[in-house]
Amino acid sequence: RSSRRPSRRSKRLQSCRMSGEEAKSPSKALNFEDANRFSTRDEDEAAARGADIPVVFDLPEGKEEATFSLGHTVDMLKFHLVRVKGFEYGSLTFKLDGSVMIDPLSLADFPSIASARSARIQVEVAGA
């Protein structure tokens, strides 16, 4: 039988283990600091995305309405129409006030959208 002292690794593992009571009630194992840290992270992510704004897509055959965040990119809006309407991604061209909206830009990059907190986007579909 060895009388060696526990290694640092085994001490760390032991300190990470929950007691039997904590394992039975996981909610007791989390403290309020953990909960606040997670809610702060969610709030930070929401702030980075920006405010939610209504977007109206003027399509050749009608309109589509959806809500996006100012941080969403033109690319994401196109993928929304691909998913909802079944368009081919490469066939879509978005225009705002007659100017083409390029994919890497976010809605916040367009001053008229950022100030109005809404958007009406003309959608051209190649081959339609």
Tab-separated table of N, CA and C in Angstrom:
chain	number	residue	atom	x	y	z
A	1	ARG	N	0.833	-1.171	0.000
A	1	ARG	CA	0.000	0.000	0.000
A	1	ARG	C	0.875	1.229	0.000
A	2	SER	N	0.637	2.119	-0.940
A	2	SER	CA	1.476	3.301	-1.082
A	2	SER	C	0.924	4.441	-0.250
A	3	SER	N	1.817	5.231	0.302
A	3	SER	CA	1.384	6.392	1.088
A	3	SER	C	1.604	7.679	0.305
A	4	ARG	N	1.515	7.587	-1.019
A	4	ARG	CA	1.708	8.774	-1.848
A	4	ARG	C	0.580	9.761	-1.633
A	5	ARG	N	0.936	11.015	-1.793
A	5	ARG	CA	-0.074	12.077	-1.712
A	5	ARG	C	-0.834	12.127	-3.027
A	6	PRO	N	-2.093	12.565	-3.006
A	6	PRO	CA	-2.856	12.666	-4.248
A	6	PRO	C	-2.220	13.684	-5.193
A	7	SER	N	-2.263	13.369	-6.465
A	7	SER	CA	-1.705	14.290	-7.453
A	7	SER	C	-2.607	15.510	-7.599
A	8	ARG	N	-2.054	16.548	-8.238
A	8	ARG	CA	-2.861	17.750	-8.489
A	8	ARG	C	-4.067	17.415	-9.350
A	9	ARG	N	-3.855	16.540	-10.327
A	9	ARG	CA	-4.950	16.171	-11.227
A	9	ARG	C	-6.087	15.529	-10.442
A	10	SER	N	-5.771	14.594	-9.563
A	10	SER	CA	-6.836	13.928	-8.808
A	10	SER	C	-7.528	14.900	-7.856
A	11	LYS	N	-6.788	15.885	-7.331
A	11	LYS	CA	-7.422	16.890	-6.472
A	11	LYS	C	-8.403	17.728	-7.280
A	12	ARG	N	-7.994	18.114	-8.523
A	12	ARG	CA	-8.893	18.911	-9.380
A	12	ARG	C	-10.140	18.117	-9.735
A	13	LEU	N	-9.965	16.847	-10.087
A	13	LEU	CA	-11.118	16.021	-10.420
A	13	LEU	C	-12.049	15.884	-9.234
A	14	GLN	N	-11.476	15.703	-8.067
A	14	GLN	CA	-12.273	15.544	-6.864
A	14	GLN	C	-13.053	16.829	-6.578
A	15	SER	N	-12.442	17.989	-6.783
A	15	SER	CA	-13.134	19.245	-6.508
A	15	SER	C	-14.229	19.524	-7.528
A	16	CYS	N	-14.146	18.888	-8.714
A	16	CYS	CA	-15.155	19.088	-9.754
A	16	CYS	C	-16.363	18.184	-9.579
A	17	ARG	N	-16.209	17.133	-8.808
A	17	ARG	CA	-17.314	16.191	-8.633
A	17	ARG	C	-18.383	16.814	-7.748
A	18	MET	N	-19.639	16.494	-8.076
A	18	MET	CA	-20.749	16.980	-7.264
A	18	MET	C	-20.954	16.046	-6.086
A	19	SER	N	-21.428	16.606	-5.017
A	19	SER	CA	-21.793	15.771	-3.889
A	19	SER	C	-23.057	15.009	-4.262
A	20	GLY	N	-23.396	14.001	-3.510
A	20	GLY	CA	-24.597	13.218	-3.785
A	20	GLY	C	-25.840	14.080	-3.809
A	21	GLU	N	-25.930	15.038	-2.910
A	21	GLU	CA	-27.099	15.932	-2.832
A	21	GLU	C	-27.183	16.814	-4.081
A	22	GLU	N	-26.044	17.339	-4.540
A	22	GLU	CA	-26.043	18.179	-5.735
A	22	GLU	C	-26.437	17.378	-6.966
A	23	ALA	N	-26.000	16.121	-7.028
A	23	ALA	CA	-26.325	15.283	-8.177
A	23	ALA	C	-27.820	14.984	-8.225
A	24	LYS	N	-28.458	14.823	-7.053
A	24	LYS	CA	-29.892	14.568	-7.016
A	24	LYS	C	-30.687	15.800	-7.427
A	25	SER	N	-30.181	16.974	-7.136
A	25	SER	CA	-30.880	18.216	-7.437
A	25	SER	C	-29.953	19.138	-8.215
A	26	PRO	N	-29.890	18.965	-9.536
A	26	PRO	CA	-28.954	19.758	-10.338
A	26	PRO	C	-29.180	21.261	-10.213
A	27	SER	N	-30.410	21.674	-9.972
A	27	SER	CA	-30.664	23.109	-9.866
A	27	SER	C	-29.929	23.718	-8.683
A	28	LYS	N	-29.697	22.911	-7.643
A	28	LYS	CA	-28.949	23.412	-6.491
A	28	LYS	C	-27.467	23.551	-6.815
A	29	ALA	N	-27.011	22.771	-7.803
A	29	ALA	CA	-25.591	22.809	-8.156
A	29	ALA	C	-25.244	24.103	-8.891
A	30	LEU	N	-26.204	24.692	-9.599
A	30	LEU	CA	-25.958	25.948	-10.285
A	30	LEU	C	-26.229	27.094	-9.328
A	31	ASN	N	-25.364	28.050	-9.342
A	31	ASN	CA	-25.611	29.198	-8.485
A	31	ASN	C	-26.089	30.375	-9.314
A	32	PHE	N	-26.463	31.445	-8.652
A	32	PHE	CA	-26.999	32.604	-9.355
A	32	PHE	C	-25.960	33.272	-10.243
A	33	GLU	N	-24.695	33.201	-9.887
A	33	GLU	CA	-23.655	33.780	-10.740
A	33	GLU	C	-23.632	33.099	-12.096
A	34	ASP	N	-23.784	31.762	-12.117
A	34	ASP	CA	-23.826	31.038	-13.391
A	34	ASP	C	-25.019	31.482	-14.215
A	35	ALA	N	-26.186	31.561	-13.602
A	35	ALA	CA	-27.396	31.965	-14.313
A	35	ALA	C	-27.253	33.381	-14.860
A	36	ASN	N	-26.687	34.288	-14.076
A	36	ASN	CA	-26.502	35.659	-14.541
A	36	ASN	C	-25.508	35.731	-15.678
A	37	ARG	N	-24.467	34.893	-15.618
A	37	ARG	CA	-23.474	34.890	-16.685
A	37	ARG	C	-24.118	34.455	-18.000
A	38	PHE	N	-24.994	33.424	-17.945
A	38	PHE	CA	-25.657	32.962	-19.159
A	38	PHE	C	-26.638	33.992	-19.682
A	39	SER	N	-27.403	34.623	-18.806
A	39	SER	CA	-28.367	35.608	-19.291
A	39	SER	C	-27.637	36.820	-19.857
A	40	THR	N	-26.517	37.180	-19.285
A	40	THR	CA	-25.729	38.293	-19.817
A	40	THR	C	-25.200	37.944	-21.203
A	41	ARG	N	-24.755	36.718	-21.387
A	41	ARG	CA	-24.267	36.282	-22.699
A	41	ARG	C	-25.395	36.372	-23.723
A	42	ASP	N	-26.602	35.924	-23.365
A	42	ASP	CA	-27.750	36.015	-24.273
A	42	ASP	C	-28.066	37.470	-24.605
A	43	GLU	N	-27.997	38.325	-23.603
A	43	GLU	CA	-28.265	39.749	-23.832
A	43	GLU	C	-27.196	40.357	-24.738
A	44	ASP	N	-25.943	39.953	-24.550
A	44	ASP	CA	-24.863	40.453	-25.408
A	44	ASP	C	-25.072	40.023	-26.857
A	45	GLU	N	-25.466	38.759	-27.043
A	45	GLU	CA	-25.709	38.275	-28.399
A	45	GLU	C	-26.872	39.024	-29.041
A	46	ALA	N	-27.938	39.268	-28.272
A	46	ALA	CA	-29.092	40.002	-28.798
A	46	ALA	C	-28.694	41.434	-29.169
A	47	ALA	N	-27.864	42.053	-28.342
A	47	ALA	CA	-27.414	43.417	-28.630
A	47	ALA	C	-26.559	43.446	-29.894
A	48	ALA	N	-25.748	42.417	-30.096
A	48	ALA	CA	-24.905	42.366	-31.296
A	48	ALA	C	-25.748	42.176	-32.557
A	49	ARG	N	-26.831	41.408	-32.435
A	49	ARG	CA	-27.715	41.217	-33.590
A	49	ARG	C	-28.466	42.495	-33.922
A	50	GLY	N	-28.741	43.319	-32.952
A	50	GLY	CA	-29.478	44.558	-33.183
A	50	GLY	C	-30.969	44.357	-33.009
A	51	ALA	N	-31.695	45.441	-33.206
A	51	ALA	CA	-33.137	45.428	-33.021
A	51	ALA	C	-33.811	44.576	-34.097
A	52	ASP	N	-34.940	43.989	-33.729
A	52	ASP	CA	-35.742	43.265	-34.701
A	52	ASP	C	-36.524	44.259	-35.544
A	53	ILE	N	-36.563	43.999	-36.842
A	53	ILE	CA	-37.288	44.899	-37.747
A	53	ILE	C	-38.132	44.083	-38.724
A	54	PRO	N	-39.293	44.610	-39.097
A	54	PRO	CA	-40.099	43.926	-40.106
A	54	PRO	C	-39.522	44.179	-41.495
A	55	VAL	N	-39.514	43.136	-42.311
A	55	VAL	CA	-39.022	43.241	-43.683
A	55	VAL	C	-40.125	42.739	-44.612
A	56	VAL	N	-40.413	43.540	-45.625
A	56	VAL	CA	-41.356	43.145	-46.665
A	56	VAL	C	-40.563	42.934	-47.943
A	57	PHE	N	-40.701	41.732	-48.515
A	57	PHE	CA	-40.058	41.421	-49.786
A	57	PHE	C	-41.112	41.583	-50.884
A	58	ASP	N	-40.883	42.491	-51.813
A	58	ASP	CA	-41.757	42.639	-52.974
A	58	ASP	C	-41.272	41.665	-54.039
A	59	LEU	N	-42.026	40.583	-54.206
A	59	LEU	CA	-41.671	39.518	-55.142
A	59	LEU	C	-42.442	39.696	-56.448
A	60	PRO	N	-41.984	39.052	-57.524
A	60	PRO	CA	-42.717	39.143	-58.791
A	60	PRO	C	-44.176	38.680	-58.673
A	61	GLU	N	-44.440	37.716	-57.787
A	61	GLU	CA	-45.794	37.188	-57.666
A	61	GLU	C	-46.497	37.563	-56.351
A	62	GLY	N	-46.065	38.610	-55.711
A	62	GLY	CA	-46.705	39.019	-54.457
A	62	GLY	C	-45.698	39.532	-53.462
A	63	LYS	N	-45.970	39.258	-52.187
A	63	LYS	CA	-45.024	39.705	-51.155
A	63	LYS	C	-44.864	38.650	-50.086
A	64	GLU	N	-43.771	38.757	-49.385
A	64	GLU	CA	-43.431	37.886	-48.256
A	64	GLU	C	-42.994	38.804	-47.130
A	65	GLU	N	-43.485	38.546	-45.926
A	65	GLU	CA	-43.101	39.355	-44.767
A	65	GLU	C	-42.413	38.479	-43.739
A	66	ALA	N	-41.407	39.036	-43.098
A	66	ALA	CA	-40.675	38.322	-42.051
A	66	ALA	C	-40.000	39.347	-41.148
A	67	THR	N	-39.527	38.895	-40.017
A	67	THR	CA	-38.816	39.755	-39.077
A	67	THR	C	-37.366	39.298	-38.991
A	68	PHE	N	-36.464	40.256	-39.086
A	68	PHE	CA	-35.033	39.989	-38.997
A	68	PHE	C	-34.415	40.983	-38.026
A	69	SER	N	-33.178	40.742	-37.658
A	69	SER	CA	-32.429	41.681	-36.828
A	69	SER	C	-31.580	42.569	-37.712
A	70	LEU	N	-31.271	43.756	-37.228
A	70	LEU	CA	-30.419	44.670	-37.994
A	70	LEU	C	-29.067	44.045	-38.319
A	71	GLY	N	-28.606	43.114	-37.513
A	71	GLY	CA	-27.319	42.463	-37.741
A	71	GLY	C	-27.352	41.378	-38.803
A	72	HIS	N	-28.541	40.975	-39.255
A	72	HIS	CA	-28.617	39.947	-40.286
A	72	HIS	C	-28.115	40.492	-41.620
A	73	THR	N	-27.481	39.618	-42.379
A	73	THR	CA	-26.910	40.018	-43.662
A	73	THR	C	-27.903	39.796	-44.799
A	74	VAL	N	-27.641	40.433	-45.912
A	74	VAL	CA	-28.440	40.240	-47.123
A	74	VAL	C	-28.433	38.751	-47.486
A	75	ASP	N	-27.300	38.115	-47.323
A	75	ASP	CA	-27.149	36.690	-47.573
A	75	ASP	C	-28.174	35.876	-46.781
A	76	MET	N	-28.356	36.206	-45.510
A	76	MET	CA	-29.302	35.485	-44.657
A	76	MET	C	-30.738	35.703	-45.132
A	77	LEU	N	-31.036	36.906	-45.575
A	77	LEU	CA	-32.371	37.190	-46.082
A	77	LEU	C	-32.646	36.392	-47.357
A	78	LYS	N	-31.642	36.281	-48.218
A	78	LYS	CA	-31.805	35.475	-49.431
A	78	LYS	C	-32.056	34.013	-49.070
A	79	PHE	N	-31.315	33.495	-48.106
A	79	PHE	CA	-31.527	32.102	-47.698
A	79	PHE	C	-32.922	31.904	-47.116
A	80	HIS	N	-33.466	32.928	-46.492
A	80	HIS	CA	-34.840	32.846	-45.994
A	80	HIS	C	-35.792	32.593	-47.172
A	81	LEU	N	-35.642	33.362	-48.250
A	81	LEU	CA	-36.513	33.174	-49.413
A	81	LEU	C	-36.264	31.837	-50.111
A	82	VAL	N	-35.030	31.377	-50.098
A	82	VAL	CA	-34.719	30.058	-50.656
A	82	VAL	C	-35.499	28.995	-49.883
A	83	ARG	N	-35.468	29.091	-48.571
A	83	ARG	CA	-36.126	28.100	-47.715
A	83	ARG	C	-37.649	28.194	-47.808
A	84	VAL	N	-38.185	29.410	-47.745
A	84	VAL	CA	-39.630	29.599	-47.679
A	84	VAL	C	-40.307	29.505	-49.048
A	85	LYS	N	-39.661	30.051	-50.060
A	85	LYS	CA	-40.293	30.122	-51.380
A	85	LYS	C	-39.717	29.147	-52.402
A	86	GLY	N	-38.579	28.547	-52.098
A	86	GLY	CA	-37.995	27.564	-53.001
A	86	GLY	C	-37.211	28.154	-54.167
A	87	PHE	N	-36.840	29.418	-54.083
A	87	PHE	CA	-36.047	30.030	-55.148
A	87	PHE	C	-34.634	29.467	-55.142
A	88	GLU	N	-33.961	29.570	-56.288
A	88	GLU	CA	-32.539	29.267	-56.363
A	88	GLU	C	-31.796	30.484	-55.822
A	89	TYR	N	-30.814	30.255	-54.966
A	89	TYR	CA	-30.084	31.359	-54.354
A	89	TYR	C	-29.497	32.301	-55.408
A	90	GLY	N	-28.853	31.756	-56.408
A	90	GLY	CA	-28.176	32.559	-57.427
A	90	GLY	C	-29.109	33.361	-58.321
A	91	SER	N	-30.398	33.045	-58.258
A	91	SER	CA	-31.353	33.758	-59.109
A	91	SER	C	-31.881	35.037	-58.453
A	92	LEU	N	-31.547	35.258	-57.179
A	92	LEU	CA	-32.106	36.393	-56.436
A	92	LEU	C	-31.217	37.632	-56.481
A	93	THR	N	-31.849	38.769	-56.739
A	93	THR	CA	-31.190	40.061	-56.626
A	93	THR	C	-32.097	40.942	-55.770
A	94	PHE	N	-31.529	41.512	-54.725
A	94	PHE	CA	-32.290	42.409	-53.842
A	94	PHE	C	-31.952	43.844	-54.187
A	95	LYS	N	-32.984	44.684	-54.182
A	95	LYS	CA	-32.772	46.113	-54.402
A	95	LYS	C	-33.498	46.907	-53.328
A	96	LEU	N	-32.828	47.961	-52.902
A	96	LEU	CA	-33.404	48.890	-51.932
A	96	LEU	C	-33.332	50.274	-52.563
A	97	ASP	N	-34.467	50.874	-52.747
A	97	ASP	CA	-34.532	52.201	-53.381
A	97	ASP	C	-33.797	52.217	-54.720
A	98	GLY	N	-33.904	51.117	-55.484
A	98	GLY	CA	-33.299	51.044	-56.808
A	98	GLY	C	-31.852	50.609	-56.845
A	99	SER	N	-31.190	50.510	-55.694
A	99	SER	CA	-29.777	50.102	-55.654
A	99	SER	C	-29.655	48.647	-55.209
A	100	VAL	N	-28.729	47.917	-55.840
A	100	VAL	CA	-28.510	46.511	-55.505
A	100	VAL	C	-27.933	46.399	-54.093
A	101	MET	N	-28.478	45.456	-53.343
A	101	MET	CA	-27.982	45.151	-51.990
A	101	MET	C	-27.021	43.971	-52.124
A	102	ILE	N	-25.747	44.164	-51.779
A	102	ILE	CA	-24.773	43.079	-51.925
A	102	ILE	C	-24.752	42.207	-50.677
A	103	ASP	N	-24.442	40.921	-50.889
A	103	ASP	CA	-24.575	39.891	-49.863
A	103	ASP	C	-23.844	40.127	-48.542
A	104	PRO	N	-22.609	40.578	-48.534
A	104	PRO	CA	-21.939	40.623	-47.229
A	104	PRO	C	-22.438	41.733	-46.300
A	105	LEU	N	-23.232	42.663	-46.803
A	105	LEU	CA	-23.686	43.765	-45.958
A	105	LEU	C	-24.823	43.319	-45.044
A	106	SER	N	-24.903	43.951	-43.884
A	106	SER	CA	-26.015	43.682	-42.968
A	106	SER	C	-27.074	44.763	-43.159
A	107	LEU	N	-28.241	44.529	-42.615
A	107	LEU	CA	-29.307	45.520	-42.718
A	107	LEU	C	-28.894	46.841	-42.074
A	108	ALA	N	-28.071	46.770	-41.043
A	108	ALA	CA	-27.608	47.988	-40.365
A	108	ALA	C	-26.716	48.837	-41.256
A	109	ASP	N	-26.164	48.256	-42.317
A	109	ASP	CA	-25.297	48.995	-43.237
A	109	ASP	C	-26.079	49.904	-44.187
A	110	PHE	N	-27.389	49.775	-44.188
A	110	PHE	CA	-28.234	50.604	-45.050
A	110	PHE	C	-28.914	51.662	-44.183
A	111	PRO	N	-28.495	52.919	-44.296
A	111	PRO	CA	-29.021	53.975	-43.420
A	111	PRO	C	-30.550	54.091	-43.437
A	112	SER	N	-31.169	53.909	-44.598
A	112	SER	CA	-32.626	54.050	-44.646
A	112	SER	C	-33.331	52.961	-43.838
A	113	ILE	N	-32.744	51.775	-43.765
A	113	ILE	CA	-33.324	50.689	-42.968
A	113	ILE	C	-33.062	50.944	-41.486
A	114	ALA	N	-31.834	51.305	-41.167
A	114	ALA	CA	-31.470	51.521	-39.762
A	114	ALA	C	-32.298	52.640	-39.137
A	115	SER	N	-32.557	53.702	-39.883
A	115	SER	CA	-33.306	54.828	-39.313
A	115	SER	C	-34.812	54.553	-39.272
A	116	ALA	N	-35.341	53.866	-40.277
A	116	ALA	CA	-36.781	53.597	-40.329
A	116	ALA	C	-37.187	52.410	-39.465
A	117	ARG	N	-36.235	51.551	-39.133
A	117	ARG	CA	-36.499	50.335	-38.360
A	117	ARG	C	-37.490	49.415	-39.069
A	118	SER	N	-37.464	49.477	-40.410
A	118	SER	CA	-38.243	48.575	-41.251
A	118	SER	C	-37.607	48.587	-42.632
A	119	ALA	N	-37.997	47.617	-43.470
A	119	ALA	CA	-37.422	47.554	-44.815
A	119	ALA	C	-38.453	47.026	-45.794
A	120	ARG	N	-38.418	47.587	-46.970
A	120	ARG	CA	-39.200	47.087	-48.101
A	120	ARG	C	-38.189	46.840	-49.216
A	121	ILE	N	-38.001	45.576	-49.550
A	121	ILE	CA	-36.951	45.161	-50.481
A	121	ILE	C	-37.591	44.627	-51.763
A	122	GLN	N	-37.134	45.170	-52.890
A	122	GLN	CA	-37.589	44.666	-54.183
A	122	GLN	C	-36.737	43.460	-54.540
A	123	VAL	N	-37.413	42.380	-54.909
A	123	VAL	CA	-36.711	41.133	-55.220
A	123	VAL	C	-36.882	40.829	-56.701
A	124	GLU	N	-35.770	40.687	-57.387
A	124	GLU	CA	-35.783	40.256	-58.784
A	124	GLU	C	-35.345	38.800	-58.818
A	125	VAL	N	-36.094	37.996	-59.557
A	125	VAL	CA	-35.788	36.575	-59.670
A	125	VAL	C	-35.464	36.290	-61.134
A	126	ALA	N	-34.220	35.925	-61.407
A	126	ALA	CA	-33.794	35.617	-62.784
A	126	ALA	C	-34.589	34.427	-63.297
A	127	GLY	N	-35.101	34.574	-64.506
A	127	GLY	CA	-35.861	33.481	-65.117
A	127	GLY	C	-37.325	33.467	-64.722
A	128	ALA	N	-37.754	34.442	-63.932
A	128	ALA	CA	-39.160	34.460	-63.499
A	128	ALA	C	-39.986	35.397	-64.353
